[in-house]
Coordinates of C-alpha atoms in Angstrom, one line a residue:
X1 CA 2.1 -30.0 -22.9
X2 CA 3.6 -26.8 -23.4
X3 CA 4.6 -24.8 -19.9
X4 CA 3.8 -21.0 -20.1
X5 CA 5.5 -18.8 -17.5
X6 CA 6.1 -15.5 -16.9
X7 CA 10.3 -14.6 -16.2
X8 CA 11.2 -13.5 -13.0
X9 CA 10.4 -9.8 -12.3
X10 CA 13.2 -7.3 -13.0
X11 CA 14.5 -5.2 -10.1
X12 CA 12.9 -2.0 -11.2
X13 CA 9.2 -3.8 -11.2
X14 CA 9.8 -5.1 -7.4
X15 CA 10.6 -1.7 -6.5
X16 CA 7.7 -0.3 -8.4
X17 CA 4.9 -2.7 -6.6
X18 CA 6.6 -2.1 -3.3
X19 CA 5.8 1.3 -3.5
X20 CA 2.4 1.0 -4.7
X21 CA 1.6 -1.3 -2.1
X22 CA 3.4 1.0 0.7
X23 CA 1.5 3.8 -0.8
X24 CA -1.9 1.7 -0.2
X25 CA -0.7 1.3 3.4
X26 CA -0.7 4.6 3.3
X27 CA -4.5 5.3 2.1
X28 CA -5.4 2.5 4.6
X29 CA -4.0 4.1 7.8
X30 CA -5.0 7.4 7.0
X31 CA -8.9 6.2 6.6
X32 CA -8.3 4.3 10.0
X33 CA -7.1 7.2 11.3
X34 CA -8.9 10.2 10.2
X35 CA -12.4 8.6 9.1
X36 CA -12.9 5.8 11.6
X37 CA -11.2 7.1 14.7
X38 CA -8.9 4.0 15.4
X39 CA -5.1 3.0 15.5
X40 CA -3.6 2.3 12.3
X41 CA -0.6 0.7 14.0
X42 CA -3.1 -1.9 15.5
X43 CA -4.9 -3.0 12.9
X44 CA -1.6 -2.9 10.0
X45 CA 0.7 -4.1 12.1
X46 CA 3.2 -1.7 11.9
X47 CA 3.1 2.3 11.4
X48 CA 2.8 3.4 8.4
X49 CA 2.8 7.5 6.7
X50 CA -0.9 9.3 6.9
X51 CA -2.0 11.2 4.3
X52 CA -3.7 14.6 4.7
X53 CA -6.8 13.7 2.8
X54 CA -9.2 14.3 5.8
X55 CA -10.4 17.4 7.2
X56 CA -10.2 18.2 10.7
X57 CA -11.5 20.7 13.2
X58 CA -14.6 22.8 11.9

């Protein structure tokens, strides 16, 4: 029986996926704060940068 495996990810791949993961957390934080009116720290467990994707004011 042959085993198929993927080699361990390189440091560049790990950095890339870490940046994507943090980017999506920023999007989630923005939706929670800007659209749902909640506090994203309570939901996500820590503070993330929010993005200006929702209009504020009139």
